[in-house]
Short mmCIF file of C-alpha atoms in Angstrom, two decimals:
data_model
loop_
_atom_site.label_atom_id
_atom_site.label_comp_id
_atom_site.label_asym_id
_atom_site.label_seq_id
_atom_site.Cartn_x
_atom_site.Cartn_y
_atom_site.Cartn_z
CA UNK A 268 -37.31 23.70 52.50
CA UNK A 269 -35.80 24.11 48.76
CA UNK A 270 -32.88 22.59 48.99
CA UNK A 271 -31.72 19.15 47.93
CA UNK A 272 -29.34 16.27 49.03
CA UNK A 273 -27.95 13.22 46.93
CA UNK A 274 -25.79 10.84 47.85
CA UNK A 275 -23.62 10.00 45.02
CA UNK A 276 -21.29 6.57 44.37
CA UNK A 277 -18.02 7.74 42.17
CA UNK A 278 -17.30 4.30 41.47
CA UNK A 279 -13.86 2.61 42.18
CA UNK A 280 -11.55 5.07 40.83
CA UNK A 281 -11.95 5.12 37.16
CA UNK A 282 -13.51 8.61 35.95
CA UNK A 283 -14.85 6.56 32.87
CA UNK A 284 -16.97 4.72 35.18
CA UNK A 285 -18.81 7.58 37.17
CA UNK A 286 -22.41 7.81 35.44
CA UNK A 287 -23.74 10.23 33.82
CA UNK A 288 -26.43 10.93 36.54
CA UNK A 289 -23.45 11.37 39.22
CA UNK A 290 -22.05 13.73 37.08
CA UNK A 291 -25.27 15.57 36.58
CA UNK A 292 -25.54 16.19 39.89
CA UNK A 293 -22.12 17.14 40.86
CA UNK A 294 -22.76 19.59 37.93
CA UNK A 295 -25.44 21.17 39.79
CA UNK A 296 -24.31 21.50 43.12
CA UNK A 297 -23.46 24.20 45.47
CA UNK A 298 -21.97 22.38 48.09
CA UNK A 299 -20.11 18.53 47.95
CA UNK A 300 -19.18 17.01 51.10
CA UNK A 301 -17.07 13.70 51.83
CA UNK A 302 -14.34 12.09 52.78
CA UNK A 303 -10.78 14.34 51.22
CA UNK A 304 -9.79 11.89 48.62
CA UNK A 305 -13.12 11.50 47.18
CA UNK A 306 -14.10 15.62 47.26
CA UNK A 307 -10.82 15.69 45.46
CA UNK A 308 -11.62 13.98 42.55
CA UNK A 309 -14.66 16.69 42.12
CA UNK A 310 -13.32 19.86 39.96
CA UNK A 311 -13.56 23.35 42.04
CA UNK A 312 -15.80 26.01 40.17
CA UNK A 313 -16.96 29.12 40.99
CA UNK A 314 -20.19 28.94 43.06
CA UNK A 315 -19.41 24.97 44.67
CA UNK A 316 -17.94 24.98 48.00
CA UNK A 317 -16.08 21.57 48.85
CA UNK A 318 -16.08 20.44 52.03
CA UNK A 319 -13.57 17.85 52.58
CA UNK A 320 -13.58 15.81 56.03
CA UNK A 321 -11.11 13.37 57.74
CA UNK A 322 -12.08 9.26 57.73
CA UNK A 323 -14.68 7.73 60.19
CA UNK A 324 -16.39 11.29 60.47
CA UNK A 325 -19.03 10.19 59.15
CA UNK A 326 -22.53 10.81 61.28
CA UNK A 327 -20.77 14.46 61.29
CA UNK A 328 -21.09 14.72 57.30
CA UNK A 329 -24.17 13.62 57.29
CA UNK A 330 -25.11 16.28 59.85
CA UNK A 331 -23.67 19.52 57.83
CA UNK A 332 -25.45 17.79 54.77
CA UNK A 333 -28.79 18.03 56.25
CA UNK A 334 -28.14 21.28 57.50
CA UNK A 335 -27.17 23.11 54.44
CA UNK A 336 -30.02 21.03 52.52
CA UNK A 337 -32.50 22.59 54.95
CA UNK A 338 -30.99 26.44 54.55
CA UNK A 339 -31.54 26.07 50.84
CA UNK A 340 -28.15 24.14 49.38
CA UNK A 341 -27.95 21.77 46.64
CA UNK A 342 -26.06 19.01 48.40
CA UNK A 343 -23.87 16.39 47.30
CA UNK A 344 -22.53 13.69 49.38
CA UNK A 345 -19.69 11.81 47.75
CA UNK A 346 -18.80 8.30 48.32
CA UNK A 347 -16.61 6.06 46.95
CA UNK A 348 -17.91 3.09 44.91
CA UNK A 349 -22.03 2.52 45.72
CA UNK A 350 -22.98 4.64 48.74
CA UNK A 351 -25.41 2.34 49.41
CA UNK A 352 -22.37 -0.53 49.80
CA UNK A 353 -20.50 0.01 53.33
CA UNK A 354 -20.39 3.58 52.51
CA UNK A 355 -22.11 6.68 53.20
CA UNK A 356 -26.14 6.15 52.54
CA UNK A 357 -26.75 4.38 55.50
CA UNK A 358 -24.69 6.94 57.73
CA UNK A 359 -27.22 9.62 56.26
CA UNK A 360 -30.15 7.49 57.42
CA UNK A 361 -28.74 7.34 61.12
CA UNK A 362 -28.27 10.88 61.20
CA UNK A 363 -31.75 11.65 59.21
CA UNK A 364 -33.57 9.35 61.76
CA UNK A 365 -32.34 11.91 64.65
CA UNK A 366 -34.00 14.96 62.66
CA UNK A 367 -37.78 14.20 62.18
CA UNK A 368 -37.82 17.81 60.99
CA UNK A 369 -36.42 17.19 57.88
CA UNK A 370 -37.74 13.85 56.40
CA UNK A 371 -39.67 15.72 53.81
CA UNK A 372 -36.29 16.87 52.64
CA UNK A 373 -35.22 16.09 48.98
CA UNK A 374 -33.10 13.01 49.38
CA UNK A 375 -31.92 10.82 46.38
CA UNK A 376 -29.55 7.68 46.64
CA UNK A 377 -27.22 7.51 43.22
CA UNK A 378 -25.93 4.32 42.94
CA UNK A 379 -22.18 3.77 41.85
CA UNK A 380 -19.75 0.81 40.37
CA UNK A 381 -18.97 -0.41 43.63
CA UNK A 382 -15.87 -1.88 44.15
CA UNK A 383 -16.32 -5.38 44.71
CA UNK A 384 -18.65 -5.38 41.41
CA UNK A 385 -14.96 -4.01 39.29
CA UNK A 386 -12.75 -5.89 41.20
CA UNK A 387 -15.15 -9.32 39.59
CA UNK A 388 -14.80 -7.64 36.61
CA UNK A 389 -10.93 -7.38 36.06
CA UNK A 390 -10.66 -11.02 37.38
CA UNK A 391 -13.76 -12.45 35.07
CA UNK A 392 -17.23 -13.94 36.77
CA UNK A 393 -15.89 -15.11 40.24
CA UNK A 394 -19.57 -13.41 41.58
CA UNK A 395 -21.20 -15.09 38.62
CA UNK A 396 -23.76 -16.80 41.00
CA UNK A 397 -25.38 -16.38 44.10
CA UNK A 398 -22.74 -14.40 46.45
CA UNK A 399 -22.43 -12.45 49.61
CA UNK A 400 -20.42 -9.11 50.26
CA UNK A 401 -19.18 -8.90 54.10
CA UNK A 402 -17.32 -5.86 55.89
CA UNK A 403 -14.39 -7.39 57.66
CA UNK A 404 -14.16 -4.23 59.85
CA UNK A 405 -15.04 -4.53 63.40
CA UNK A 406 -15.20 -0.96 63.78
CA UNK A 407 -18.68 -1.24 64.12
CA UNK A 408 -19.36 -4.60 65.06
CA UNK A 409 -18.22 -7.41 67.13
CA UNK A 410 -15.46 -10.07 65.34
CA UNK A 411 -17.38 -12.63 66.36
CA UNK A 412 -20.47 -11.43 63.96
CA UNK A 413 -17.63 -11.47 61.41
CA UNK A 414 -16.62 -15.08 62.31
CA UNK A 415 -20.20 -16.42 62.48
CA UNK A 416 -21.29 -15.02 58.96
CA UNK A 417 -18.23 -16.15 57.18
CA UNK A 418 -18.82 -19.83 58.45
CA UNK A 419 -22.33 -19.53 57.50
CA UNK A 420 -21.62 -18.18 54.15
CA UNK A 421 -19.17 -21.05 53.62
CA UNK A 422 -21.57 -23.74 54.34
CA UNK A 423 -24.25 -22.01 52.11
CA UNK A 424 -21.33 -22.06 49.04
CA UNK A 425 -21.65 -18.38 48.14
CA UNK A 426 -19.05 -16.82 46.21
CA UNK A 427 -18.12 -14.14 48.33
CA UNK A 428 -16.57 -10.46 48.66
CA UNK A 429 -14.83 -8.75 51.64
CA UNK A 430 -14.38 -4.96 51.86
CA UNK A 431 -12.08 -3.72 54.81
CA UNK A 432 -9.92 -7.17 54.97
CA UNK A 433 -7.19 -5.58 56.96
CA UNK A 434 -5.85 -2.66 58.58
CA UNK A 435 -2.49 -1.98 60.65
CA UNK A 436 -5.31 -1.66 63.71
CA UNK A 437 -6.31 -5.35 63.29
CA UNK A 438 -3.82 -7.30 61.54
CA UNK A 439 -4.73 -10.89 63.24
CA UNK A 440 -8.08 -11.07 62.19
CA UNK A 441 -8.12 -11.65 58.41
CA UNK A 442 -5.17 -14.16 59.02
CA UNK A 443 -8.06 -15.65 61.23
CA UNK A 444 -10.50 -15.27 58.41
CA UNK A 445 -8.29 -17.24 55.82
CA UNK A 446 -8.05 -19.90 58.62
CA UNK A 447 -11.92 -20.35 58.83
CA UNK A 448 -12.20 -20.57 55.31
CA UNK A 449 -9.29 -23.07 54.94
CA UNK A 450 -11.70 -25.19 57.15
CA UNK A 451 -14.82 -24.10 55.53
CA UNK A 452 -13.87 -24.54 52.22
CA UNK A 453 -10.69 -26.65 51.86
CA UNK A 454 -7.09 -25.72 50.61
CA UNK A 455 -8.15 -25.69 46.75
CA UNK A 456 -11.02 -22.95 46.99
CA UNK A 457 -10.17 -20.28 44.85
CA UNK A 458 -9.36 -16.57 46.51
CA UNK A 459 -8.53 -13.29 44.55
CA UNK A 460 -6.99 -10.14 45.38
CA UNK A 461 -7.56 -6.82 43.95
CA UNK A 462 -6.04 -3.72 44.93
CA UNK A 463 -6.47 -0.40 44.29
CA UNK A 464 -9.03 -1.58 41.10
CA UNK A 465 -9.28 0.75 38.15
CA UNK A 466 -6.61 2.89 39.30
CA UNK A 467 -3.39 2.91 37.60
CA UNK A 468 -2.10 1.00 40.41
CA UNK A 469 -4.73 -1.94 40.39
CA UNK A 470 -3.22 -5.38 40.99
CA UNK A 471 -5.18 -8.60 40.84
CA UNK A 472 -4.03 -11.75 41.94
CA UNK A 473 -5.52 -15.17 41.89
CA UNK A 474 -4.42 -17.96 44.00
CA UNK A 475 -5.71 -20.99 46.18
CA UNK A 476 -6.72 -20.46 50.08
CA UNK A 477 -3.61 -22.86 50.57
CA UNK A 478 -1.48 -20.14 49.18
CA UNK A 479 -3.09 -17.23 50.58
CA UNK A 480 -1.31 -15.11 53.12
CA UNK A 481 -2.48 -12.14 55.09
CA UNK A 482 -0.06 -9.95 53.57
CA UNK A 483 -1.81 -10.38 50.37
CA UNK A 484 -4.17 -7.88 51.62
CA UNK A 485 -4.25 -4.03 52.70
CA UNK A 486 -7.41 -1.85 53.13
CA UNK A 487 -6.94 -0.96 49.56
CA UNK A 488 -7.83 -4.69 48.31
CA UNK A 489 -11.13 -6.20 48.02
CA UNK A 490 -10.85 -9.86 48.43
CA UNK A 491 -13.00 -12.45 46.36
CA UNK A 492 -13.70 -16.00 47.09
CA UNK A 493 -15.01 -18.41 44.74
CA UNK A 494 -17.45 -21.04 45.71
CA UNK A 495 -17.19 -24.84 44.90
CA UNK A 496 -17.60 -24.88 41.47
CA UNK A 497 -15.20 -21.31 40.78
CA UNK A 498 -12.44 -22.10 38.30
CA UNK A 499 -9.98 -21.19 36.24
CA UNK A 500 -9.87 -20.48 32.69
CA UNK A 501 -7.13 -18.84 30.85
CA UNK A 502 -6.07 -15.73 32.77
CA UNK A 503 -9.66 -15.09 34.01
CA UNK A 504 -11.47 -17.06 37.15
CA UNK A 505 -15.17 -17.84 37.10
CA UNK A 506 -18.28 -19.20 38.66
CA UNK A 507 -20.57 -20.88 36.55
CA UNK A 508 -23.84 -20.31 35.93
CA UNK A 509 -25.16 -23.48 37.53
CA UNK A 510 -23.58 -23.47 40.68
CA UNK B 921 -6.24 -12.31 16.40
CA UNK B 922 -6.93 -8.68 16.14
CA UNK B 923 -10.41 -8.51 17.08
CA UNK B 924 -12.19 -7.70 20.59
CA UNK B 925 -14.65 -8.47 22.98
CA UNK B 926 -16.27 -6.98 25.54
CA UNK B 927 -19.03 -7.83 27.65
CA UNK B 928 -20.62 -4.52 28.75
CA UNK B 929 -23.39 -3.47 31.37
CA UNK B 930 -26.00 -1.49 30.41
CA UNK B 931 -27.43 -0.70 34.13
CA UNK B 932 -30.79 -1.44 34.99
CA UNK B 933 -32.82 0.83 32.51
CA UNK B 934 -32.16 4.36 32.88
CA UNK B 935 -29.74 5.75 30.20
CA UNK B 936 -27.97 8.01 32.66
CA UNK B 937 -27.00 4.75 34.41
CA UNK B 938 -24.33 3.77 32.07
CA UNK B 939 -20.86 4.02 32.29
CA UNK B 940 -18.92 6.44 29.91
CA UNK B 941 -16.77 2.94 29.66
CA UNK B 942 -19.65 1.24 28.47
CA UNK B 943 -20.78 3.89 25.86
CA UNK B 944 -17.25 4.22 24.79
CA UNK B 945 -16.98 0.51 24.25
CA UNK B 946 -20.58 0.51 22.29
CA UNK B 947 -18.99 3.64 20.59
CA UNK B 948 -16.55 1.17 19.17
CA UNK B 949 -17.88 -1.39 18.42
CA UNK B 950 -18.51 -3.33 14.55
CA UNK B 951 -21.36 -6.20 16.20
CA UNK B 952 -23.29 -5.59 19.12
CA UNK B 953 -24.84 -9.34 20.21
CA UNK B 954 -27.71 -10.11 23.30
CA UNK B 955 -31.37 -10.44 24.23
CA UNK B 956 -33.25 -8.11 21.95
CA UNK B 957 -34.78 -5.68 24.32
CA UNK B 958 -30.87 -5.08 25.50
CA UNK B 959 -29.83 -4.97 21.94
CA UNK B 960 -32.84 -2.87 21.17
CA UNK B 961 -31.16 0.13 23.52
CA UNK B 962 -28.57 0.47 20.88
CA UNK B 963 -29.04 3.00 18.24
CA UNK B 964 -28.11 1.95 15.06
CA UNK B 965 -25.36 3.46 13.01
CA UNK B 966 -23.35 2.52 9.91
CA UNK B 967 -20.85 0.13 10.30
CA UNK B 968 -22.35 -1.66 12.95
CA UNK B 969 -24.32 -4.57 13.07
CA UNK B 970 -27.01 -5.40 15.76
CA UNK B 971 -27.54 -9.08 16.21
CA UNK B 972 -30.62 -9.54 18.78
CA UNK B 973 -31.39 -13.15 19.82
CA UNK B 974 -34.09 -14.71 22.21
CA UNK B 975 -33.83 -15.42 26.09
CA UNK B 976 -32.19 -18.41 27.24
CA UNK B 977 -29.62 -18.78 24.50
CA UNK B 978 -26.59 -17.41 26.27
CA UNK B 979 -24.18 -20.08 25.22
CA UNK B 980 -25.24 -19.77 21.91
CA UNK B 981 -24.59 -15.62 22.09
CA UNK B 982 -21.27 -16.27 23.54
CA UNK B 983 -20.07 -18.46 20.88
CA UNK B 984 -21.33 -16.48 18.44
CA UNK B 985 -19.02 -13.63 19.99
CA UNK B 986 -16.31 -15.61 20.43
CA UNK B 987 -16.42 -16.76 16.68
CA UNK B 988 -17.11 -12.89 15.06
CA UNK B 989 -13.92 -11.60 17.52
CA UNK B 990 -11.67 -14.50 16.38
CA UNK B 991 -12.16 -13.14 12.92
CA UNK B 992 -11.61 -9.81 13.82
CA UNK B 993 -14.72 -7.91 15.00
CA UNK B 994 -14.62 -5.49 17.69
CA UNK B 995 -17.83 -7.45 19.83
CA UNK B 996 -19.84 -6.32 22.47
CA UNK B 997 -22.58 -8.80 24.51
CA UNK B 998 -24.80 -6.20 26.18
CA UNK B 999 -26.12 -7.39 29.50
CA UNK B 1000 -28.58 -5.60 31.58
CA UNK B 1001 -27.60 -4.38 34.71
CA UNK B 1002 -23.70 -5.89 35.38
CA UNK B 1003 -22.93 -8.36 33.04
CA UNK B 1004 -20.89 -10.41 36.34
CA UNK B 1005 -24.42 -10.04 38.60
CA UNK B 1006 -26.43 -13.16 37.22
CA UNK B 1007 -26.05 -11.67 33.81
CA UNK B 1008 -23.56 -12.76 30.34
CA UNK B 1009 -20.18 -12.77 32.05
CA UNK B 1010 -20.20 -16.32 33.10
CA UNK B 1011 -21.75 -17.73 30.17
CA UNK B 1012 -19.19 -15.95 28.36
CA UNK B 1013 -16.23 -17.82 30.30
CA UNK B 1014 -18.40 -21.04 29.95
CA UNK B 1015 -18.14 -21.11 26.27
CA UNK B 1016 -14.70 -19.42 26.35
CA UNK B 1017 -13.58 -22.91 28.27
CA UNK B 1018 -14.26 -25.23 25.62
CA UNK B 1019 -12.13 -23.04 22.80
CA UNK B 1020 -8.33 -23.19 24.39
CA UNK B 1021 -7.20 -21.75 21.17
CA UNK B 1022 -9.11 -18.37 21.84
CA UNK B 1023 -7.71 -17.93 25.67
CA UNK B 1024 -5.23 -15.11 23.93
CA UNK B 1025 -8.32 -13.02 23.08
CA UNK B 1026 -8.65 -9.37 23.80
CA UNK B 1027 -11.87 -10.02 26.58
CA UNK B 1028 -12.64 -7.02 28.52
CA UNK B 1029 -15.59 -7.05 31.06
CA UNK B 1030 -17.21 -3.86 31.90
CA UNK B 1031 -19.20 -3.39 35.00
CA UNK B 1032 -22.46 -1.69 35.21
CA UNK B 1033 -25.08 -0.92 37.89
CA UNK B 1034 -26.99 -3.98 39.04
CA UNK B 1035 -30.64 -3.70 39.28
CA UNK B 1036 -30.39 -4.45 43.27
CA UNK B 1037 -28.33 -1.74 44.10
CA UNK B 1038 -30.62 0.33 41.73
CA UNK B 1039 -33.54 -0.54 43.43
CA UNK B 1040 -31.56 -0.43 47.08
CA UNK B 1041 -30.69 3.41 46.34
CA UNK B 1042 -34.31 4.08 45.38
CA UNK B 1043 -35.56 2.52 48.30
CA UNK B 1044 -32.84 3.93 50.83
CA UNK B 1045 -29.65 1.76 51.78
CA UNK B 1046 -31.42 -1.50 53.29
CA UNK B 1047 -27.97 -3.19 51.61
CA UNK B 1048 -26.33 -0.78 53.78
CA UNK B 1049 -24.59 -3.69 55.76
CA UNK B 1050 -23.34 -7.37 55.05
CA UNK B 1051 -25.68 -8.93 52.38
CA UNK B 1052 -26.48 -11.68 50.28
CA UNK B 1053 -27.64 -12.15 46.42
CA UNK B 1054 -29.73 -14.91 45.46
CA UNK B 1055 -30.81 -16.07 42.00
CA UNK B 1056 -34.19 -17.72 42.80
CA UNK B 1057 -34.67 -19.36 39.53
CA UNK B 1058 -34.40 -23.23 39.56
CA UNK B 1059 -33.37 -23.08 35.73
CA UNK B 1060 -29.84 -23.83 36.34
CA UNK B 1061 -30.01 -25.31 40.07
CA UNK B 1062 -32.01 -27.26 42.17
CA UNK B 1063 -34.66 -25.55 44.03
CA UNK B 1064 -33.38 -27.68 47.18
CA UNK B 1065 -29.97 -25.44 47.14
CA UNK B 1066 -31.93 -22.15 47.01
CA UNK B 1067 -34.01 -23.08 49.91
CA UNK B 1068 -30.46 -24.47 52.21
CA UNK B 1069 -29.20 -20.65 50.98
CA UNK B 1070 -31.83 -18.72 52.37
CA UNK B 1071 -32.15 -20.74 55.47
CA UNK B 1072 -28.16 -19.93 55.82
CA UNK B 1073 -28.60 -16.03 54.81
CA UNK B 1074 -31.35 -15.75 57.34
CA UNK B 1075 -29.37 -17.68 59.86
CA UNK B 1076 -26.36 -15.22 59.28
CA UNK B 1077 -28.15 -12.28 59.73
CA UNK B 1078 -27.52 -10.81 56.27
CA UNK B 1079 -29.92 -8.36 54.09
CA UNK B 1080 -30.57 -10.15 50.68
CA UNK B 1081 -31.56 -9.33 47.37
CA UNK B 1082 -33.11 -11.71 45.56
CA UNK B 1083 -33.20 -11.79 41.45
CA UNK B 1084 -35.74 -13.93 38.96
CA UNK B 1085 -38.06 -14.34 42.10
CA UNK B 1086 -41.05 -15.55 40.47
CA UNK B 1087 -42.29 -16.78 36.96
CA UNK B 1088 -45.09 -18.27 35.63
CA UNK B 1089 -43.58 -21.52 35.29
CA UNK B 1090 -43.03 -21.86 38.98
CA UNK B 1091 -45.37 -19.67 40.92
CA UNK B 1092 -45.38 -22.02 43.87
CA UNK B 1093 -41.58 -20.74 44.66
CA UNK B 1094 -41.54 -17.64 45.67
CA UNK B 1095 -44.42 -18.56 47.82
CA UNK B 1096 -41.77 -21.00 49.67
CA UNK B 1097 -39.47 -18.67 49.53
CA UNK B 1098 -41.63 -16.63 51.85
CA UNK B 1099 -42.56 -19.58 54.32
CA UNK B 1100 -38.91 -20.12 55.03
CA UNK B 1101 -38.44 -16.40 55.53
CA UNK B 1102 -40.84 -16.07 57.66
CA UNK B 1103 -39.81 -18.93 59.56
CA UNK B 1104 -36.68 -17.87 59.94
CA UNK B 1105 -37.07 -14.13 60.36
CA UNK B 1106 -40.01 -13.55 61.73
CA UNK B 1107 -43.09 -11.46 60.72
CA UNK B 1108 -41.84 -8.19 61.30
CA UNK B 1109 -39.13 -8.11 58.94
CA UNK B 1110 -38.99 -5.43 56.27
CA UNK B 1111 -38.84 -6.62 52.47
CA UNK B 1112 -39.20 -4.77 49.40
CA UNK B 1113 -40.48 -5.36 46.19
CA UNK B 1114 -38.82 -3.03 43.36
CA UNK B 1115 -40.10 -3.56 39.90
CA UNK B 1116 -39.17 -1.85 36.70
CA UNK B 1117 -36.71 0.07 39.08
CA UNK B 1118 -35.16 3.30 37.05
CA UNK B 1119 -37.57 3.16 33.59
CA UNK B 1120 -40.75 4.97 34.15
CA UNK B 1121 -43.15 2.06 35.14
CA UNK B 1122 -40.76 2.05 38.79
CA UNK B 1123 -42.97 0.84 41.51
CA UNK B 1124 -41.21 0.17 45.10
CA UNK B 1125 -43.12 -1.07 47.88
CA UNK B 1126 -41.68 -2.19 51.30
CA UNK B 1127 -44.07 -4.34 53.53
CA UNK B 1128 -43.37 -6.80 56.57
CA UNK B 1129 -42.92 -10.22 55.85
CA UNK B 1130 -46.35 -10.52 57.46
CA UNK B 1131 -48.04 -8.66 54.59
CA UNK B 1132 -45.74 -9.93 51.82
CA UNK B 1133 -47.77 -12.06 49.32
CA UNK B 1134 -46.45 -13.69 46.45
CA UNK B 1135 -47.88 -11.80 43.71
CA UNK B 1136 -46.33 -8.79 44.76
CA UNK B 1137 -43.40 -9.96 42.77
CA UNK B 1138 -42.68 -10.83 38.93
CA UNK B 1139 -40.05 -11.29 36.64
CA UNK B 1140 -39.11 -7.55 36.71
CA UNK B 1141 -39.36 -7.25 40.12
CA UNK B 1142 -36.03 -7.32 42.25
CA UNK B 1143 -36.46 -8.01 46.00
CA UNK B 1144 -34.77 -7.04 48.67
CA UNK B 1145 -35.10 -8.18 52.75
CA UNK B 1146 -33.38 -6.35 55.41
CA UNK B 1147 -31.48 -8.20 58.15
CA UNK B 1148 -32.62 -7.73 61.95
CA UNK B 1149 -31.81 -3.98 62.11
CA UNK B 1150 -33.20 -3.20 59.21
CA UNK B 1151 -35.69 -0.12 59.63
CA UNK B 1152 -38.13 2.52 58.21
CA UNK B 1153 -37.08 6.14 58.17
CA UNK B 1154 -39.34 8.39 56.99
CA UNK B 1155 -40.18 7.24 53.26
CA UNK B 1156 -37.26 5.52 53.34
CA UNK B 1157 -35.57 2.15 54.35
CA UNK B 1158 -32.13 1.42 55.63
CA UNK B 1159 -29.56 -1.12 57.57
CA UNK B 1160 -27.45 0.82 59.92
CA UNK B 1161 -24.10 0.57 60.03
CA UNK B 1162 -23.43 -1.49 63.00
CA UNK B 1163 -25.39 -4.18 62.16
#
């Protein structure tokens, strides 16, 4: 098996946040595989086949990648953000688990800037002390587990980052998440809505939980919640190192 | 005030993980400020003053940066990993809080690849579902708060990343952390020790909690703990997306 397979993080959107390691993997690739909008970020060139696919077919993409790499291709699966954070790396290993014949394949995971940390940077340093990251989507886990984690995270006084906070198919769940946060953290806790971070449409808004409404988030939004010590300084929001 | 101040993440060590955004900031800087080993990663050139300083003087560095930027310098504070994750961004905002006259200063936080996510990438995808990041050092918070967060994080079934797991001045605390994890997660939970990640000395070892010993970590190690669904596939360790 002389093929290779890399899962590469393209970062949150800004091309200046793509690491040289990822650029080099893309430059050497024969096949780039991923969700359409991420594949669209890779420039076409001779000798490179682009395989764009729809959302929610992560396992199909992983299977195709394994097959092509096993045949000798230099495959790169592109992921937004960091492939290890609610992205393609886990899907690849789920697919690999079913293919013990390919466990010797040359696989690399290439990290990228994940949306939560880009959002934190553009807001200040709201995740400047112990924090957690929660995927609020219940596509792949029961909503009760999301509620359980939210409550314990608040009781642990973690700062928090939420991915996939709200979609058209489940509009009530984010409202429920805000209710739980108000119960556990009180009305004055700071919450930041970071939409389309690092793109020309970026919009970052920080309000208190009392002021937060579900409509402030959509699927392009990462939501950050401070811990009990998080505060504003000038236009910024940050969590002190001693919290 | 025509000066600028950027807090830039150099990533975990590999120069190929430094983003073009950070490279551009360094190329435009008149003054680079930071802990000696991070400043040593910046090439000297005419017109650039390098200000290396010792560990544990984060606030002094932040004060110097604000003063120089207020005088018109183009200052970059260099941080390892991501400046917003247990690094210099929070220290800067703590210093800025005391200087309301400088709240209008042009400040940017430039994210980088944080050690925890580089370690996860090189181990597979152990943080592939909901996770938390905890600084195990009690330099700036009581050890009791660390224990409290560890227990709640385990009860929430978060995967976990630990920074500063162990130092010569507090050798017993990491042993205590392992005890708590064994109580809460059982002996079979996977734990990964990632030392000097992305450097030539990188060493990544995954064992069960029953097999883990405090000596497996030092201050150059990031420790990753899986959630209840985390498992091995080939040489990798990963957390499925449905956990």
